Amino acid sequence: MGSEANSSEGMEMESNCPSWDSEAEYMAEYQLLGNIDLLVGGYATIALATLGVCANILAISVFCNKSFKSNFNNLLVALAVFDLLFLVVCITESVRRNFEDRSSNTSSFSGLATQIHHRLFPYFLYPLHNILLTCSIFMTISISIERYLAIFHPLVYRNRSYSWNLSCHILPVLGLSVIINAPKFFESEVIYDGENSRISLTEMRFDRNYSVYYQNWTRFLVLGLVPMLLLIFLNVRVFIAIHSRKSSSKEMTYSTILLLIVAIFILCHMPRVALNIYEVFDYEQISECGPPVWSMIFKNFSNDILPALNSTINFFIYFLAGKNFRSSLLRMLKCRKEPEESVFSKSSVICDINSDVCEEGKEVTEMEELENTKLLRI
């Protein structure tokens, strides 16, 4: 009687998993998955990431000019550095997943290179990939916080120390990113079989509690839902504040650039968050039957090419929406010298930024101070 119950229960569990009408249908779906893996996760991601590496190098070169020295631009440099490193690791990961053999040996040069890659992957490349993605997410939030403080708390913003950016915006991003991704150092390992090696998941990665509470819920909240809500709240308030003050067209351009960065960020990361939501609420089905083919196809876009696109596209936002950035970039590409100019805006009143009063005795308004110190200049 008990065996019949177990048999019926097993049949019921088995019926919950999707089935194919024929082996040909099964093979066709997985062949489609393999082709999309190669095209999207392989060639397209590598090409886009290579473009992004070049674009971020150009952005860093422009922002390092003396005429662009400001807290806001320095944070954009930090974001570009994180994006640049993230894209480099994206290239190595795409090569590993699509063009390297699953196992390697030292009998050939390519096998030796693959084995070196295997040794670097569990304790360096894989954790670094996740850390840099987290840094890019948190750095976008940090830039939004910087703008929020400049608009709504100008006194606190003006009295910050020289090391404010490093101690309050960049180091916290790095520290939190390492802490959040510390378990990634223990998720994979290298298995050796004589001269052959391959990458395998550890027992911790297969643990149900770890998968549910860290891999799904923690990362969904910390890297998905909370950042999205924070970015929407901060930037909507900044946008409303700037518009309510009837700001100049130049100030409107500044706010537009920041909003474009955030909007592209949300669009590129929303599919990843949506897939994470699905994995959270359908964990039991996935653990029993494996992920469906559609989710593995979707993952190529949400976890591979869209994050790479987000790390690439900021340069084009600066170029299209920032007149000064575009002019400086073109001068640099033409090998022309950067013209000498004051750090002050030509249209603003020259003030002592360490005092509350201009030379002419007028009080410094928030937006005048922002223009005078070129905090928003791009």
XYZ file of C-alpha atoms in Angstrom:
378
model
C 0.000 0.000 0.000
C 2.848 2.359 0.944
C 4.732 1.511 -2.243
C 1.623 2.344 -4.317
C 1.338 5.711 -2.541
C 5.003 6.449 -3.175
C 4.615 5.414 -6.805
C 1.588 7.648 -7.328
C 3.345 10.523 -5.578
C 6.372 10.057 -7.797
C 4.169 10.036 -10.894
C 2.464 13.223 -9.684
C 5.821 14.939 -9.134
C 7.044 13.735 -12.490
C 3.932 15.105 -14.191
C 4.723 18.594 -12.847
C 7.831 18.750 -15.015
C 7.430 19.770 -18.660
C 7.772 17.043 -21.231
C 8.461 16.973 -24.971
C 6.318 15.182 -27.515
C 9.391 13.754 -29.208
C 13.138 13.615 -28.899
C 13.380 15.770 -32.027
C 11.461 18.581 -30.274
C 13.765 18.300 -27.269
C 16.871 18.475 -29.466
C 15.459 21.427 -31.445
C 14.890 23.510 -28.301
C 18.356 22.884 -26.928
C 19.929 23.509 -30.313
C 18.143 26.877 -30.360
C 19.475 27.538 -26.859
C 23.016 26.672 -27.977
C 22.796 28.978 -30.988
C 21.504 31.889 -28.885
C 24.211 31.222 -26.282
C 26.858 31.487 -28.972
C 25.423 34.521 -30.785
C 24.137 36.595 -27.852
C 26.236 35.403 -24.927
C 29.315 34.939 -27.091
C 29.862 37.092 -30.180
C 27.422 39.921 -29.379
C 28.513 40.300 -25.740
C 32.218 40.267 -26.647
C 31.721 42.829 -29.433
C 29.609 45.109 -27.212
C 32.003 44.774 -24.266
C 34.989 45.615 -26.505
C 33.180 48.749 -27.701
C 32.377 49.575 -24.073
C 36.021 49.224 -23.007
C 37.085 51.744 -25.668
C 34.178 54.083 -24.808
C 34.932 54.092 -21.074
C 38.636 54.737 -21.710
C 37.648 57.782 -23.775
C 35.220 58.973 -21.085
C 37.887 58.675 -18.377
C 40.371 60.578 -20.563
C 37.918 63.453 -21.054
C 36.861 63.675 -17.399
C 40.501 63.749 -16.282
C 40.976 67.132 -18.013
C 41.434 70.066 -15.650
C 38.323 71.791 -16.994
C 36.187 68.856 -15.791
C 37.492 68.683 -12.238
C 34.479 68.468 -9.903
C 32.987 66.067 -7.386
C 30.266 64.999 -9.780
C 32.668 64.327 -12.639
C 35.080 62.483 -10.341
C 32.254 60.117 -9.437
C 31.534 59.628 -13.121
C 35.199 58.653 -13.520
C 34.797 56.072 -10.738
C 31.672 54.704 -12.445
C 33.544 54.497 -15.758
C 36.423 52.615 -14.100
C 34.050 50.067 -12.557
C 32.245 49.663 -15.894
C 35.548 49.285 -17.742
C 36.787 46.513 -15.430
C 33.374 44.829 -15.494
C 33.415 44.720 -19.299
C 36.929 43.239 -19.355
C 35.782 40.426 -17.055
C 32.636 40.017 -19.207
C 34.871 39.307 -22.194
C 36.847 36.635 -20.328
C 33.643 35.024 -19.062
C 32.038 34.980 -22.524
C 35.181 33.362 -23.943
C 35.170 30.740 -21.169
C 31.513 29.807 -21.573
C 31.340 29.774 -25.380
C 34.788 29.119 -26.806
C 36.751 27.140 -24.214
C 36.584 23.396 -23.618
C 34.817 22.353 -20.428
C 37.884 20.340 -19.420
C 41.515 21.113 -20.127
C 44.942 19.514 -19.945
C 48.516 20.712 -20.190
C 49.396 18.711 -23.322
C 48.868 21.767 -25.586
C 49.260 25.520 -25.314
C 45.497 26.140 -25.594
C 44.868 23.491 -22.935
C 47.426 25.128 -20.647
C 45.799 28.549 -21.163
C 42.380 27.049 -20.389
C 43.722 25.425 -17.221
C 45.192 28.742 -16.060
C 41.773 30.295 -16.687
C 40.188 27.490 -14.643
C 42.516 28.214 -11.725
C 41.718 31.929 -11.834
C 37.968 31.488 -12.156
C 36.726 30.261 -8.719
C 38.734 32.579 -6.472
C 39.306 35.608 -8.675
C 37.396 36.045 -11.956
C 33.981 34.789 -10.823
C 33.859 36.774 -7.546
C 35.369 39.826 -9.280
C 32.682 39.698 -11.971
C 29.954 39.872 -9.315
C 31.788 42.495 -7.244
C 32.227 44.825 -10.230
C 28.566 44.460 -11.251
C 27.582 45.382 -7.687
C 30.016 48.332 -7.735
C 28.406 49.618 -10.935
C 24.935 49.368 -9.366
C 25.927 51.042 -6.090
C 28.018 53.713 -7.837
C 24.957 54.802 -9.814
C 23.107 55.149 -6.496
C 26.064 57.039 -4.990
C 26.049 59.569 -7.850
C 22.320 60.107 -7.349
C 22.910 60.675 -3.610
C 25.624 63.228 -4.476
C 23.166 65.169 -6.656
C 20.478 64.912 -3.978
C 22.812 66.395 -1.339
C 23.905 69.178 -3.685
C 20.298 70.224 -4.325
C 18.609 69.683 -0.955
C 21.497 70.062 1.540
C 23.863 72.647 0.020
C 25.444 73.669 3.347
C 26.447 70.102 4.165
C 27.591 69.629 0.589
C 29.694 72.823 0.574
C 31.419 72.050 3.881
C 32.577 68.581 2.870
C 36.276 67.748 3.186
C 38.715 67.164 0.325
C 38.480 63.388 0.780
C 34.662 63.390 0.800
C 34.267 61.559 -2.511
C 36.698 58.817 -1.573
C 35.494 58.258 1.999
C 31.743 58.761 1.521
C 31.029 57.692 -2.052
C 33.692 55.314 -3.408
C 35.067 53.321 -0.450
C 31.573 52.442 0.891
C 30.640 51.188 -2.574
C 33.748 48.984 -2.719
C 33.323 47.726 0.847
C 29.643 46.836 0.498
C 30.254 45.158 -2.859
C 32.970 42.906 -1.432
C 30.901 42.026 1.652
C 27.752 41.211 -0.340
C 29.675 39.009 -2.770
C 31.988 37.312 -0.245
C 30.093 33.978 -0.545
C 30.905 33.933 -4.269
C 34.479 32.961 -3.353
C 33.143 29.615 -2.084
C 30.612 28.727 -4.795
C 32.920 27.031 -7.302
C 36.118 25.020 -7.352
C 38.568 23.382 -9.742
C 38.403 19.582 -10.013
C 41.583 17.835 -11.144
C 41.697 14.430 -12.798
C 45.334 13.789 -13.500
C 46.443 16.469 -15.965
C 42.841 17.422 -16.750
C 40.917 20.129 -14.912
C 37.350 21.403 -14.924
C 35.234 23.872 -12.971
C 32.552 22.491 -10.660
C 30.092 23.913 -8.147
C 30.711 23.312 -4.445
C 28.264 21.663 -2.041
C 27.457 25.084 -0.570
C 26.084 26.257 -3.919
C 23.691 23.273 -3.994
C 22.496 23.865 -0.429
C 18.791 24.713 -0.439
C 18.972 27.375 2.290
C 21.893 29.080 0.581
C 20.098 29.114 -2.768
C 16.820 30.400 -1.335
C 17.998 32.973 1.213
C 21.217 34.284 -0.332
C 21.224 33.554 -4.051
C 17.558 34.403 -4.536
C 16.128 36.610 -1.779
C 19.229 38.550 -0.620
C 20.492 39.343 -4.088
C 16.992 40.155 -5.321
C 16.501 42.710 -2.534
C 20.023 44.163 -2.293
C 20.911 44.226 -5.997
C 17.442 44.542 -7.480
C 14.445 45.956 -5.655
C 16.124 48.347 -3.188
C 18.462 50.001 -5.762
C 15.557 50.492 -8.191
C 13.372 52.158 -5.547
C 16.229 54.345 -4.287
C 17.126 55.550 -7.778
C 13.521 56.365 -8.622
C 12.989 58.254 -5.336
C 16.226 60.289 -5.470
C 16.079 61.247 -9.124
C 12.382 62.087 -9.224
C 12.913 64.489 -6.308
C 15.967 66.080 -7.950
C 14.130 66.421 -11.267
C 11.061 68.010 -9.639
C 13.235 70.398 -7.607
C 15.154 71.616 -10.654
C 11.995 72.075 -12.729
C 10.100 73.861 -9.948
C 12.858 76.488 -9.736
C 12.463 77.396 -13.415
C 16.093 76.565 -14.047
C 18.010 77.553 -17.152
C 18.304 75.329 -20.196
C 21.841 74.445 -19.110
C 20.600 73.186 -15.741
C 17.856 71.247 -17.489
C 20.536 69.558 -19.593
C 22.425 68.520 -16.456
C 19.348 66.936 -14.900
C 18.507 65.268 -18.217
C 21.936 63.601 -18.347
C 21.528 62.173 -14.853
C 18.001 60.986 -15.572
C 19.129 59.313 -18.795
C 21.866 57.424 -16.923
C 19.329 56.210 -14.362
C 16.637 55.419 -16.951
C 19.045 53.313 -19.037
C 20.250 51.620 -15.856
C 16.696 50.659 -14.876
C 15.809 49.434 -18.371
C 18.953 47.303 -18.614
C 18.642 45.782 -15.138
C 14.862 45.324 -14.966
C 14.930 42.023 -16.951
C 17.552 40.661 -14.536
C 15.350 41.610 -11.580
C 12.294 40.061 -13.282
C 14.159 36.780 -13.829
C 15.265 36.862 -10.195
C 11.643 37.302 -9.100
C 10.662 34.284 -11.165
C 13.447 32.183 -9.619
C 12.419 33.273 -6.105
C 8.768 32.289 -6.458
C 9.251 29.184 -8.606
C 12.263 27.780 -6.768
C 10.712 24.384 -5.968
C 9.743 23.722 -9.576
C 13.177 24.782 -10.827
C 15.006 22.655 -8.260
C 12.954 19.581 -9.224
C 12.866 19.933 -13.007
C 15.666 22.340 -13.809
C 15.252 25.783 -15.365
C 12.982 25.912 -18.428
C 14.592 26.558 -21.787
C 12.937 29.982 -22.141
C 14.554 31.188 -18.886
C 17.998 30.075 -20.056
C 17.465 31.929 -23.338
C 16.179 34.985 -21.456
C 19.226 34.847 -19.170
C 21.525 35.481 -22.141
C 19.878 38.868 -22.527
C 19.165 39.771 -18.877
C 22.477 38.654 -17.336
C 24.921 38.972 -20.245
C 24.265 41.490 -22.972
C 22.046 44.020 -21.110
C 24.501 44.616 -18.205
C 27.255 44.993 -20.818
C 25.051 47.459 -22.712
C 24.455 49.477 -19.542
C 28.202 49.694 -18.863
C 28.808 50.812 -22.451
C 26.060 53.319 -23.128
C 26.900 56.021 -20.534
C 29.650 57.348 -22.809
C 27.115 57.981 -25.566
C 24.831 59.789 -23.104
C 27.690 62.136 -22.188
C 28.538 62.642 -25.860
C 25.002 63.359 -27.084
C 23.708 65.393 -24.122
C 26.897 67.124 -22.934
C 28.127 69.891 -25.231
C 31.335 70.499 -23.253
C 32.087 66.768 -23.133
C 31.587 66.479 -26.885
C 33.810 69.478 -27.620
C 36.577 68.266 -25.323
C 36.465 64.761 -26.805
C 36.707 66.061 -30.374
C 39.661 68.297 -29.416
C 41.374 65.320 -27.804
C 40.825 63.096 -30.848
C 42.194 65.856 -33.092
C 45.201 66.233 -30.751
C 44.345 69.856 -30.028
C 45.312 71.477 -26.751
C 42.572 72.079 -24.193
C 41.913 75.852 -23.960
C 42.700 77.552 -20.686
C 39.539 78.542 -18.854
C 38.345 79.377 -15.399
C 36.618 76.816 -13.244
C 33.766 79.300 -12.998
C 30.882 79.468 -15.415
C 31.035 82.496 -17.724
C 27.435 83.343 -16.918
C 27.786 83.128 -13.143
C 28.936 85.631 -10.555
C 32.487 84.960 -9.295
C 32.290 83.956 -5.649
C 34.437 82.597 -2.891
C 33.133 79.033 -2.600
C 34.295 78.843 1.020
C 32.020 81.715 2.085
C 28.313 82.336 1.842
C 28.685 85.757 0.206
C 29.848 86.843 -3.261
C 32.331 89.636 -3.834
C 29.410 91.871 -4.681
C 27.723 91.092 -1.367
C 24.982 88.870 -2.794
C 24.087 85.590 -1.130
C 25.059 82.510 -3.072
C 22.072 80.502 -4.202
C 22.267 76.736 -4.487
C 22.234 76.664 -8.277
C 24.751 79.520 -8.566
C 27.155 77.594 -6.367
C 26.682 74.478 -8.441
C 27.505 76.417 -11.607
C 30.433 78.261 -10.036
C 32.157 75.044 -8.987
C 31.146 73.241 -12.210
C 29.732 70.409 -10.162
C 27.258 69.626 -12.891
C 29.384 70.419 -15.881
C 29.829 67.712 -18.514
